GROMACS .gro file of C-alpha atoms in nm:
model
  467
    1MET     CA    1  -1.298  -2.086  -2.228
    2SER     CA    2  -1.536  -1.860  -2.035
    3LEU     CA    3  -1.491  -1.486  -2.021
    4ILE     CA    4  -1.488  -1.498  -1.642
    5THR     CA    5  -1.203  -1.746  -1.606
    6THR     CA    6  -0.880  -1.589  -1.490
    7SER     CA    7  -0.586  -1.549  -1.728
    8GLN     CA    8  -0.262  -1.743  -1.689
    9ARG     CA    9  -0.080  -1.419  -1.609
   10TYR     CA   10  -0.328  -1.350  -1.327
   11GLY     CA   11  -0.284  -1.704  -1.194
   12ASN     CA   12   0.094  -1.670  -1.193
   13GLN     CA   13   0.089  -1.347  -0.992
   14ILE     CA   14  -0.205  -1.367  -0.754
   15ALA     CA   15  -0.024  -1.571  -0.485
   16SER     CA   16   0.259  -1.318  -0.475
   17VAL     CA   17   0.010  -1.031  -0.449
   18GLU     CA   18  -0.173  -1.202  -0.161
   19THR     CA   19   0.159  -1.247   0.021
   20ASN     CA   20   0.247  -0.881  -0.030
   21ARG     CA   21  -0.095  -0.775   0.100
   22ALA     CA   22  -0.050  -0.981   0.416
   23ALA     CA   23   0.301  -0.842   0.470
   24VAL     CA   24   0.177  -0.483   0.434
   25TYR     CA   25  -0.114  -0.543   0.675
   26GLY     CA   26   0.127  -0.683   0.933
   27GLN     CA   27   0.157  -0.953   1.194
   28ARG     CA   28  -0.211  -1.037   1.239
   29ALA     CA   29  -0.263  -1.101   0.869
   30ILE     CA   30   0.062  -1.297   0.846
   31LYS     CA   31  -0.031  -1.519   1.141
   32LEU     CA   32  -0.372  -1.590   0.990
   33GLY     CA   33  -0.178  -1.750   0.705
   34THR     CA   34  -0.022  -1.995   0.955
   35THR     CA   35   0.192  -2.251   0.768
   36LYS     CA   36   0.174  -2.052   0.442
   37TYR     CA   37   0.411  -1.796   0.591
   38LEU     CA   38   0.564  -1.975   0.892
   39LYS     CA   39   0.701  -2.315   0.796
   40PRO     CA   40   0.671  -2.592   1.059
   41LEU     CA   41   0.983  -2.761   1.193
   42PRO     CA   42   1.054  -3.113   1.060
   43SER     CA   43   0.988  -3.258   1.406
   44MET     CA   44   0.627  -3.139   1.381
   45LEU     CA   45   0.552  -3.329   1.059
   46ASP     CA   46   0.470  -3.686   0.965
   47PRO     CA   47   0.639  -3.861   0.667
   48SER     CA   48   0.375  -3.716   0.430
   49GLY     CA   49   0.453  -3.361   0.539
   50ALA     CA   50   0.133  -3.306   0.742
   51LEU     CA   51   0.131  -3.182   1.100
   52THR     CA   52   0.099  -3.461   1.355
   53LYS     CA   53  -0.138  -3.426   1.649
   54CYS     CA   54   0.150  -3.341   1.883
   55GLY     CA   55   0.315  -3.141   1.606
   56GLN     CA   56   0.006  -2.921   1.579
   57LYS     CA   57   0.029  -2.837   1.950
   58ASP     CA   58   0.397  -2.758   1.916
   59TYR     CA   59   0.330  -2.548   1.606
   60ASP     CA   60   0.063  -2.346   1.788
   61VAL     CA   61   0.324  -2.247   2.049
   62TYR     CA   62   0.582  -2.189   1.776
   63LEU     CA   63   0.340  -1.956   1.593
   64GLU     CA   64   0.247  -1.770   1.909
   65LEU     CA   65   0.612  -1.699   1.992
   66ALA     CA   66   0.692  -1.576   1.639
   67LEU     CA   67   0.703  -1.201   1.575
   68PHE     CA   68   0.659  -1.046   1.232
   69LEU     CA   69   0.858  -0.723   1.224
   70ASN     CA   70   0.644  -0.520   0.983
   71ALA     CA   71   0.921  -0.360   0.777
   72THR     CA   72   0.712  -0.391   0.461
   73GLY     CA   73   0.409  -0.208   0.598
   74TYR     CA   74   0.615   0.072   0.748
   75THR     CA   75   0.805   0.111   0.421
   76VAL     CA   76   0.488   0.139   0.212
   77ASP     CA   77   0.344   0.385   0.466
   78GLY     CA   78   0.663   0.591   0.462
   79LEU     CA   79   0.710   0.604   0.086
   80SER     CA   80   0.342   0.677   0.025
   81GLY     CA   81   0.371   0.953   0.282
   82LEU     CA   82   0.659   1.104   0.087
   83VAL     CA   83   0.439   1.134  -0.220
   84PHE     CA   84   0.168   1.315  -0.023
   85ARG     CA   85   0.393   1.530   0.197
   86LYS     CA   86   0.289   1.802  -0.047
   87ASP     CA   87  -0.056   1.834  -0.201
   88PRO     CA   88  -0.079   1.715  -0.561
   89THR     CA   89  -0.136   1.960  -0.844
   90LEU     CA   90  -0.504   1.940  -0.944
   91GLU     CA   91  -0.606   2.171  -1.226
   92LEU     CA   92  -0.947   2.059  -1.351
   93GLN     CA   93  -1.198   2.211  -1.584
   94ALA     CA   94  -1.514   2.346  -1.425
   95ASN     CA   95  -1.730   2.062  -1.559
   96VAL     CA   96  -1.523   1.794  -1.379
   97GLN     CA   97  -1.433   1.977  -1.060
   98TYR     CA   98  -1.687   1.760  -0.879
   99LEU     CA   99  -1.430   1.480  -0.905
  100GLU     CA  100  -1.223   1.649  -0.634
  101THR     CA  101  -1.487   1.568  -0.372
  102ASN     CA  102  -1.677   1.279  -0.535
  103VAL     CA  103  -1.454   1.089  -0.771
  104ASP     CA  104  -1.630   0.750  -0.758
  105GLY     CA  105  -1.995   0.842  -0.706
  106VAL     CA  106  -1.991   0.750  -0.336
  107ASN     CA  107  -1.827   1.070  -0.208
  108SER     CA  108  -1.463   0.963  -0.203
  109THR     CA  109  -1.225   1.251  -0.270
  110ILE     CA  110  -0.983   1.221  -0.558
  111ILE     CA  111  -0.686   1.259  -0.319
  112ASN     CA  112  -0.808   0.972  -0.099
  113GLN     CA  113  -0.842   0.753  -0.406
  114MET     CA  114  -0.495   0.860  -0.523
  115GLN     CA  115  -0.350   0.759  -0.186
  116LEU     CA  116  -0.504   0.414  -0.228
  117ALA     CA  117  -0.366   0.391  -0.583
  118VAL     CA  118  -0.014   0.487  -0.471
  119ARG     CA  119  -0.010   0.231  -0.188
  120ASP     CA  120  -0.130  -0.034  -0.431
  121ALA     CA  121   0.137   0.063  -0.683
  122PHE     CA  122   0.404  -0.022  -0.423
  123THR     CA  123   0.231  -0.346  -0.323
  124THR     CA  124   0.109  -0.498  -0.652
  125PRO     CA  125   0.232  -0.508  -1.012
  126GLU     CA  126  -0.079  -0.343  -1.157
  127SER     CA  127  -0.408  -0.171  -1.081
  128ALA     CA  128  -0.650   0.030  -1.296
  129LEU     CA  129  -0.878   0.332  -1.324
  130LEU     CA  130  -1.205   0.293  -1.514
  131VAL     CA  131  -1.402   0.595  -1.633
  132ASP     CA  132  -1.764   0.490  -1.598
  133PHE     CA  133  -2.104   0.647  -1.652
  134PRO     CA  134  -2.440   0.558  -1.492
  135THR     CA  135  -2.647   0.325  -1.707
  136VAL     CA  136  -2.909   0.522  -1.901
  137GLU     CA  137  -3.131   0.446  -2.199
  138GLY     CA  138  -3.089   0.664  -2.507
  139ARG     CA  139  -2.968   1.022  -2.512
  140VAL     CA  140  -2.991   1.232  -2.198
  141SER     CA  141  -3.024   1.610  -2.195
  142LYS     CA  142  -2.773   1.821  -2.006
  143LYS     CA  143  -3.042   1.934  -1.761
  144THR     CA  144  -3.155   1.575  -1.693
  145ALA     CA  145  -2.795   1.471  -1.639
  146GLU     CA  146  -2.736   1.755  -1.391
  147ASP     CA  147  -3.065   1.699  -1.208
  148ASN     CA  148  -2.999   1.325  -1.167
  149ASN     CA  149  -2.625   1.349  -1.106
  150LEU     CA  150  -2.557   1.158  -1.428
  151ARG     CA  151  -2.191   1.226  -1.486
  152PRO     CA  152  -1.871   1.028  -1.531
  153LYS     CA  153  -1.699   0.876  -1.230
  154ILE     CA  154  -1.356   0.722  -1.190
  155LEU     CA  155  -1.345   0.378  -1.028
  156PHE     CA  156  -1.029   0.225  -0.885
  157PHE     CA  157  -0.971  -0.148  -0.926
  158PRO     CA  158  -0.685  -0.333  -0.749
  159PHE     CA  159  -0.486  -0.614  -0.910
  160GLU     CA  160  -0.719  -0.882  -0.770
  161SER     CA  161  -1.010  -0.739  -0.972
  162ILE     CA  162  -0.837  -0.739  -1.311
  163ILE     CA  163  -0.876  -1.107  -1.397
  164LYS     CA  164  -0.819  -1.082  -1.772
  165LYS     CA  165  -0.704  -0.837  -2.039
  166PHE     CA  166  -0.606  -0.872  -2.402
  167TYR     CA  167  -0.447  -0.641  -2.657
  168SER     CA  168  -0.493  -0.662  -3.033
  169THR     CA  169  -0.465  -0.447  -3.345
  170VAL     CA  170  -0.784  -0.245  -3.388
  171ASN     CA  171  -0.813   0.022  -3.657
  172ASN     CA  172  -0.443  -0.027  -3.731
  173LYS     CA  173  -0.358   0.049  -3.370
  174HIS     CA  174  -0.233  -0.188  -3.100
  175GLN     CA  175  -0.469  -0.131  -2.810
  176LEU     CA  176  -0.669  -0.296  -2.535
  177SER     CA  177  -0.955  -0.492  -2.687
  178LEU     CA  178  -1.081  -0.686  -2.384
  179ALA     CA  179  -1.077  -0.643  -2.007
  180VAL     CA  180  -1.274  -0.838  -1.746
  181ILE     CA  181  -1.314  -0.683  -1.401
  182ARG     CA  182  -1.439  -0.879  -1.101
  183GLU     CA  183  -1.646  -0.679  -0.851
  184ILE     CA  184  -1.837  -0.767  -0.536
  185GLN     CA  185  -2.204  -0.676  -0.542
  186GLU     CA  186  -2.383  -0.619  -0.213
  187THR     CA  187  -2.754  -0.706  -0.187
  188LEU     CA  188  -2.992  -0.687   0.107
  189THR     CA  189  -3.220  -0.990   0.144
  190GLU     CA  190  -3.577  -0.987   0.275
  191GLU     CA  191  -3.435  -1.122   0.601
  192PHE     CA  192  -3.214  -0.812   0.618
  193GLU     CA  193  -2.895  -1.005   0.562
  194ILE     CA  194  -2.624  -0.863   0.340
  195GLU     CA  195  -2.505  -1.096   0.068
  196TYR     CA  196  -2.181  -1.048  -0.124
  197ASN     CA  197  -2.181  -1.192  -0.473
  198PRO     CA  198  -1.913  -1.158  -0.740
  199VAL     CA  199  -2.009  -1.005  -1.074
  200TYR     CA  200  -1.792  -0.959  -1.381
  201ARG     CA  201  -1.780  -0.639  -1.581
  202VAL     CA  202  -1.684  -0.715  -1.942
  203LEU     CA  203  -1.525  -0.431  -2.141
  204GLN     CA  204  -1.474  -0.514  -2.506
  205LEU     CA  205  -1.407  -0.354  -2.842
  206ILE     CA  206  -1.641  -0.503  -3.101
  207ASP     CA  207  -1.584  -0.384  -3.457
  208GLY     CA  208  -1.380  -0.100  -3.311
  209VAL     CA  209  -1.658   0.017  -3.077
  210TYR     CA  210  -1.647   0.009  -2.695
  211HIS     CA  211  -1.908  -0.224  -2.545
  212GLN     CA  212  -1.980  -0.307  -2.182
  213GLY     CA  213  -2.175  -0.593  -2.025
  214LEU     CA  214  -2.216  -0.773  -1.691
  215LYS     CA  215  -2.200  -1.144  -1.605
  216ASP     CA  216  -2.282  -1.326  -1.282
  217ASP     CA  217  -2.074  -1.593  -1.110
  218ALA     CA  218  -2.256  -1.867  -1.303
  219ASP     CA  219  -2.136  -1.719  -1.633
  220ASN     CA  220  -2.480  -1.586  -1.725
  221TRP     CA  221  -2.531  -1.242  -1.876
  222VAL     CA  222  -2.693  -1.002  -1.633
  223ASN     CA  223  -2.660  -0.720  -1.885
  224GLU     CA  224  -2.576  -0.807  -2.245
  225LEU     CA  225  -2.287  -0.633  -2.417
  226LYS     CA  226  -2.402  -0.294  -2.549
  227PRO     CA  227  -2.218   0.001  -2.704
  228VAL     CA  228  -2.135   0.274  -2.453
  229LEU     CA  229  -2.212   0.627  -2.568
  230VAL     CA  230  -1.953   0.892  -2.484
  231ASN     CA  231  -2.096   1.242  -2.528
  232GLY     CA  232  -2.366   1.096  -2.753
  233SER     CA  233  -2.129   0.896  -2.974
  234THR     CA  234  -1.966   0.556  -2.961
  235SER     CA  235  -1.607   0.533  -2.835
  236PRO     CA  236  -1.319   0.368  -3.026
  237GLU     CA  237  -1.134   0.291  -2.701
  238ILE     CA  238  -1.198   0.131  -2.364
  239PRO     CA  239  -1.160   0.402  -2.098
  240ILE     CA  240  -0.957   0.194  -1.855
  241PHE     CA  241  -0.613   0.322  -1.760
  242PHE     CA  242  -0.361   0.089  -1.601
  243ILE     CA  243  -0.119   0.182  -1.324
  244THR     CA  244   0.175  -0.047  -1.388
  245ALA     CA  245   0.469  -0.049  -1.145
  246LEU     CA  246   0.813  -0.141  -1.276
  247ASP     CA  247   0.767  -0.393  -1.559
  248GLY     CA  248   0.420  -0.515  -1.457
  249ILE     CA  249   0.564  -0.855  -1.363
  250LYS     CA  250   0.685  -0.789  -1.008
  251SER     CA  251   0.589  -0.544  -0.737
  252PRO     CA  252   0.831  -0.287  -0.591
  253VAL     CA  253   0.814  -0.452  -0.247
  254ASP     CA  254   0.864  -0.813  -0.363
  255ASP     CA  255   1.227  -0.836  -0.254
  256LEU     CA  256   1.158  -0.665   0.077
  257VAL     CA  257   0.869  -0.904   0.148
  258ASP     CA  258   1.094  -1.205   0.082
  259VAL     CA  259   1.353  -1.083   0.332
  260ASN     CA  260   1.079  -0.986   0.578
  261LEU     CA  261   0.933  -1.338   0.572
  262ASN     CA  262   1.278  -1.494   0.605
  263HIS     CA  263   1.334  -1.277   0.913
  264TYR     CA  264   0.993  -1.388   1.048
  265ASN     CA  265   1.075  -1.760   1.015
  266MET     CA  266   1.420  -1.719   1.168
  267PHE     CA  267   1.278  -1.509   1.452
  268ALA     CA  268   1.037  -1.794   1.528
  269SER     CA  269   1.334  -2.031   1.563
  270TYR     CA  270   1.519  -1.776   1.777
  271ALA     CA  271   1.216  -1.717   2.002
  272ASN     CA  272   1.154  -2.090   2.033
  273LYS     CA  273   1.516  -2.148   2.137
  274GLU     CA  274   1.506  -1.865   2.391
  275HIS     CA  275   1.175  -1.987   2.527
  276SER     CA  276   1.304  -2.342   2.563
  277SER     CA  277   1.638  -2.251   2.717
  278GLY     CA  278   1.538  -1.943   2.910
  279PHE     CA  279   1.391  -2.130   3.209
  280PRO     CA  280   1.618  -2.315   3.455
  281ILE     CA  281   1.553  -2.687   3.511
  282PHE     CA  282   1.582  -2.805   3.872
  283TRP     CA  283   1.691  -3.163   3.921
  284GLU     CA  284   1.734  -3.400   4.211
  285SER     CA  285   1.903  -3.739   4.246
  286GLY     CA  286   1.894  -3.999   4.521
  287VAL     CA  287   1.577  -3.869   4.689
  288GLN     CA  288   1.410  -4.176   4.851
  289ASP     CA  289   1.126  -4.021   5.051
  290ILE     CA  290   0.910  -3.972   4.737
  291GLU     CA  291   0.576  -4.006   4.920
  292ASN     CA  292   0.664  -3.715   5.146
  293ASP     CA  293   0.837  -3.520   4.870
  294ASN     CA  294   0.806  -3.146   4.927
  295ASN     CA  295   1.064  -3.055   4.666
  296ASN     CA  296   0.808  -2.915   4.425
  297LYS     CA  297   0.847  -2.542   4.483
  298VAL     CA  298   1.120  -2.299   4.384
  299GLY     CA  299   1.185  -1.943   4.487
  300PRO     CA  300   1.306  -1.732   4.781
  301ASN     CA  301   1.319  -1.906   5.119
  302VAL     CA  302   1.247  -2.246   4.962
  303LYS     CA  303   1.479  -2.534   5.051
  304TRP     CA  304   1.488  -2.881   4.895
  305VAL     CA  305   1.556  -3.162   5.144
  306SER     CA  306   1.587  -3.541   5.160
  307GLN     CA  307   1.636  -3.799   5.434
  308ASN     CA  308   1.902  -3.954   5.214
  309THR     CA  309   2.233  -3.793   5.300
  310GLU     CA  310   2.368  -3.879   4.954
  311ALA     CA  311   2.087  -3.703   4.768
  312GLN     CA  312   2.197  -3.434   4.521
  313PHE     CA  313   2.024  -3.123   4.384
  314GLY     CA  314   2.115  -2.891   4.100
  315ILE     CA  315   2.004  -2.649   3.826
  316LEU     CA  316   2.046  -2.690   3.451
  317GLU     CA  317   2.081  -2.369   3.248
  318THR     CA  318   2.190  -2.295   2.891
  319ALA     CA  319   2.330  -1.983   2.736
  320GLY     CA  320   2.042  -1.772   2.610
  321ASP     CA  321   2.216  -1.517   2.392
  322GLY     CA  322   2.091  -1.671   2.065
  323GLY     CA  323   2.439  -1.681   1.918
  324SER     CA  324   2.441  -1.711   1.540
  325LEU     CA  325   2.061  -1.680   1.516
  326ARG     CA  326   2.074  -1.337   1.674
  327ALA     CA  327   2.346  -1.225   1.434
  328TYR     CA  328   2.145  -1.364   1.141
  329LEU     CA  329   1.840  -1.160   1.245
  330GLU     CA  330   2.045  -0.842   1.267
  331ASP     CA  331   2.181  -0.904   0.916
  332ARG     CA  332   1.827  -0.937   0.781
  333LYS     CA  333   1.735  -0.607   0.946
  334ILE     CA  334   2.018  -0.436   0.762
  335GLU     CA  335   1.906  -0.592   0.434
  336MET     CA  336   1.550  -0.472   0.490
  337ALA     CA  337   1.683  -0.125   0.562
  338ALA     CA  338   1.872  -0.128   0.233
  339LEU     CA  339   1.555  -0.240   0.053
  340GLY     CA  340   1.353   0.053   0.181
  341ALA     CA  341   1.281   0.022   0.551
  342GLU     CA  342   1.520   0.302   0.648
  343PHE     CA  343   1.381   0.326   1.001
  344LEU     CA  344   1.552  -0.007   1.077
  345ASN     CA  345   1.901   0.120   0.998
  346PRO     CA  346   2.131   0.055   1.297
  347THR     CA  347   2.273   0.370   1.449
  348THR     CA  348   2.646   0.426   1.418
  349ASN     CA  349   2.891   0.653   1.589
  350ALA     CA  350   3.041   0.767   1.259
  351ALA     CA  351   2.949   1.118   1.153
  352GLU     CA  352   2.744   1.141   0.833
  353SER     CA  353   2.708   1.459   0.632
  354GLY     CA  354   2.372   1.595   0.524
  355GLU     CA  355   2.471   1.548   0.160
  356SER     CA  356   2.560   1.185   0.225
  357LYS     CA  357   2.220   1.123   0.380
  358LYS     CA  358   2.055   1.274   0.072
  359LEU     CA  359   2.258   1.053  -0.161
  360ASP     CA  360   2.152   0.744   0.036
  361LYS     CA  361   1.790   0.821  -0.055
  362ILE     CA  362   1.837   0.870  -0.428
  363ALA     CA  363   1.760   0.513  -0.536
  364ARG     CA  364   1.454   0.490  -0.312
  365ASN     CA  365   1.327   0.829  -0.425
  366ALA     CA  366   1.375   0.740  -0.793
  367THR     CA  367   1.139   0.442  -0.759
  368THR     CA  368   0.894   0.650  -0.556
  369ALA     CA  369   0.898   0.926  -0.818
  370ASP     CA  370   0.840   0.670  -1.096
  371ILE     CA  371   0.531   0.545  -0.913
  372ALA     CA  372   0.407   0.899  -0.849
  373ASN     CA  373   0.446   0.984  -1.218
  374THR     CA  374   0.275   0.661  -1.327
  375VAL     CA  375  -0.025   0.728  -1.103
  376SER     CA  376  -0.033   1.093  -1.218
  377ARG     CA  377  -0.045   0.991  -1.586
  378ALA     CA  378  -0.328   0.745  -1.523
  379TYR     CA  379  -0.537   1.010  -1.347
  380GLN     CA  380  -0.452   1.268  -1.614
  381ASP     CA  381  -0.578   1.032  -1.887
  382ALA     CA  382  -0.886   0.929  -1.688
  383VAL     CA  383  -0.994   1.286  -1.610
  384GLU     CA  384  -0.934   1.396  -1.970
  385PHE     CA  385  -1.162   1.114  -2.086
  386ALA     CA  386  -1.426   1.231  -1.836
  387VAL     CA  387  -1.394   1.582  -1.983
  388LYS     CA  388  -1.448   1.439  -2.332
  389TRP     CA  389  -1.751   1.244  -2.205
  390LEU     CA  390  -1.906   1.572  -2.091
  391GLY     CA  391  -1.827   1.749  -2.416
  392GLY     CA  392  -1.542   1.964  -2.283
  393SER     CA  393  -1.223   2.053  -2.466
  394GLU     CA  394  -0.908   1.850  -2.408
  395GLY     CA  395  -0.572   1.982  -2.290
  396GLU     CA  396  -0.696   2.184  -1.993
  397VAL     CA  397  -0.631   1.925  -1.723
  398ASN     CA  398  -0.312   1.906  -1.517
  399ILE     CA  399  -0.266   1.639  -1.249
  400GLN     CA  400   0.073   1.575  -1.090
  401LEU     CA  401   0.164   1.405  -0.766
  402ASN     CA  402   0.456   1.538  -0.566
  403THR     CA  403   0.801   1.407  -0.668
  404ASP     CA  404   1.009   1.625  -0.434
  405TYR     CA  405   1.103   1.398  -0.145
  406ILE     CA  406   1.415   1.555   0.006
  407PRO     CA  407   1.335   1.863   0.215
  408GLN     CA  408   1.569   2.144   0.109
  409GLU     CA  409   1.594   2.299   0.452
  410MET     CA  410   1.769   2.633   0.441
  411ASN     CA  411   2.063   2.677   0.675
  412PRO     CA  412   2.111   3.010   0.860
  413GLN     CA  413   2.422   3.101   0.656
  414LEU     CA  414   2.235   3.080   0.325
  415LEU     CA  415   1.942   3.277   0.462
  416THR     CA  416   2.179   3.552   0.581
  417ALA     CA  417   2.351   3.562   0.241
  418LEU     CA  418   2.020   3.586   0.057
  419LEU     CA  419   1.900   3.866   0.283
  420ALA     CA  420   2.225   4.056   0.230
  421SER     CA  421   2.194   4.013  -0.149
  422LEU     CA  422   1.838   4.144  -0.137
  423GLN     CA  423   1.939   4.443   0.077
  424THR     CA  424   2.224   4.536  -0.157
  425GLY     CA  425   2.011   4.499  -0.470
  426GLN     CA  426   2.201   4.200  -0.606
  427ILE     CA  427   1.882   3.990  -0.631
  428SER     CA  428   1.515   4.083  -0.669
  429TYR     CA  429   1.249   4.021  -0.407
  430ASP     CA  430   1.094   3.761  -0.638
  431THR     CA  431   1.421   3.566  -0.641
  432PHE     CA  432   1.452   3.603  -0.264
  433TRP     CA  433   1.096   3.474  -0.217
  434LEU     CA  434   1.150   3.183  -0.457
  435ASN     CA  435   1.453   3.070  -0.254
  436LEU     CA  436   1.252   3.093   0.068
  437GLN     CA  437   0.994   2.862  -0.089
  438LYS     CA  438   1.260   2.615  -0.203
  439GLY     CA  439   1.403   2.619   0.148
  440GLU     CA  440   1.054   2.543   0.280
  441ILE     CA  441   1.046   2.859   0.488
  442ALA     CA  442   0.783   3.043   0.284
  443PRO     CA  443   0.443   2.889   0.201
  444MET     CA  444   0.422   2.736  -0.147
  445ASP     CA  445   0.067   2.860  -0.209
  446ARG     CA  446   0.159   3.230  -0.176
  447ASP     CA  447   0.354   3.416  -0.448
  448SER     CA  448   0.582   3.717  -0.394
  449GLU     CA  449   0.313   3.969  -0.487
  450ASP     CA  450   0.073   3.824  -0.230
  451GLU     CA  451   0.350   3.844   0.029
  452LYS     CA  452   0.419   4.211  -0.054
  453ALA     CA  453   0.048   4.288  -0.021
  454LEU     CA  454   0.037   4.111   0.314
  455ILE     CA  455   0.342   4.311   0.433
  456ALA     CA  456   0.179   4.636   0.322
  457GLN     CA  457  -0.140   4.552   0.508
  458THR     CA  458   0.055   4.468   0.823
  459GLU     CA  459   0.255   4.793   0.803
  460SER     CA  460  -0.065   4.997   0.764
  461GLY     CA  461  -0.193   4.868   1.097
  462PHE     CA  462  -0.451   4.614   0.995
  463SER     CA  463  -0.453   4.258   0.871
  464VAL     CA  464  -0.664   4.076   0.619
  465ASP     CA  465  -0.879   3.935   0.900
  466ASP     CA  466  -0.964   4.289   1.013
  467GLU     CA  467  -1.124   4.382   0.680
   0.00000   0.00000   0.00000
């Protein structure tokens, strides 16, 4: 079997990932999938299950009337937004601080790449970070590396790119021994056309040493497997770090997507029924003067007539409230709300305490925090490897995404009590300031000493800006 063939695990999961992607993108992507996501009615199909010529016309109208309520996309947006409602902690050594503004070698910031990684962690079962270094021959001096911007970069690869991976026991340690990453290479032809061709990056441990090579789509080596030097020495590990949501088998939004698509199909039936029954049908009986028939208009001041005194006219109408279909759609909305799309929750007249609202979010926040921590660990490991590549010391990197998702807004009574305790000497100013920060009244990036200095400057008649 070729290195560039996809694994069975990849084949089992890729269809689900594609469906999740379409659901997150929204209605336009879902409708491009036509019958993949919106099943035709039996009346539109022939005995073999294919759309008939008339069935295709009916399906086109059926598809146009359908509405995909993008609960999945809004949920991923909302939960990702929770993670980044506060800036992540980024404590990097001086030699890798460039990663903050150019993490991938094409001027993407590390926070922008983290945002992409978090969204993907909600949408797919796995993604990866690869620490890479520009291809060079032999050893490179520090000055040459700095002059030519030869330094490690961190590349993000979504699930669709990770077509194969294999673990084995190497040096008495169970670790990744093979990974194949599919990338799209852009080339400009002599006719100034841009071509997009897949290439396959092969990462492999051979005799306990990290090698990297490149294959084309025809399974030919573009670059043969060669050892990769890390800080002048070979590496006993492949520097790829996986971001695995849940158990790596399903994605966090899988269940929500299933309900979302069920709602989409049922809404199509509901809309089709309303469209069919929403227009009145005018009928006539016993009209004999057909050649001079003027009964072809409806509206104000229009009267249908016939020379036949026994002619009859009428209007057919059906109830258009949707009945059980409407109730079914509302039930699916509630289910989607329970699965994460909180914005869809129906409003109620019952009073709900602030504590109760917080408790309702615990399950959702636990999953969100798990994803934030998983992404944080991957970036921590990747940046530490980049530090090692540049010859720096380990243990001086701290990367942590926000896991505080419930604003602890301070009520006026607590603020008054804290102020009274400060005034009577029962708590220190540092404690008072810490509580203001927890209550999201005081800025998190200013400590109590900075605040005292700012107060002193204000009292003396000038501000920092005046200096």
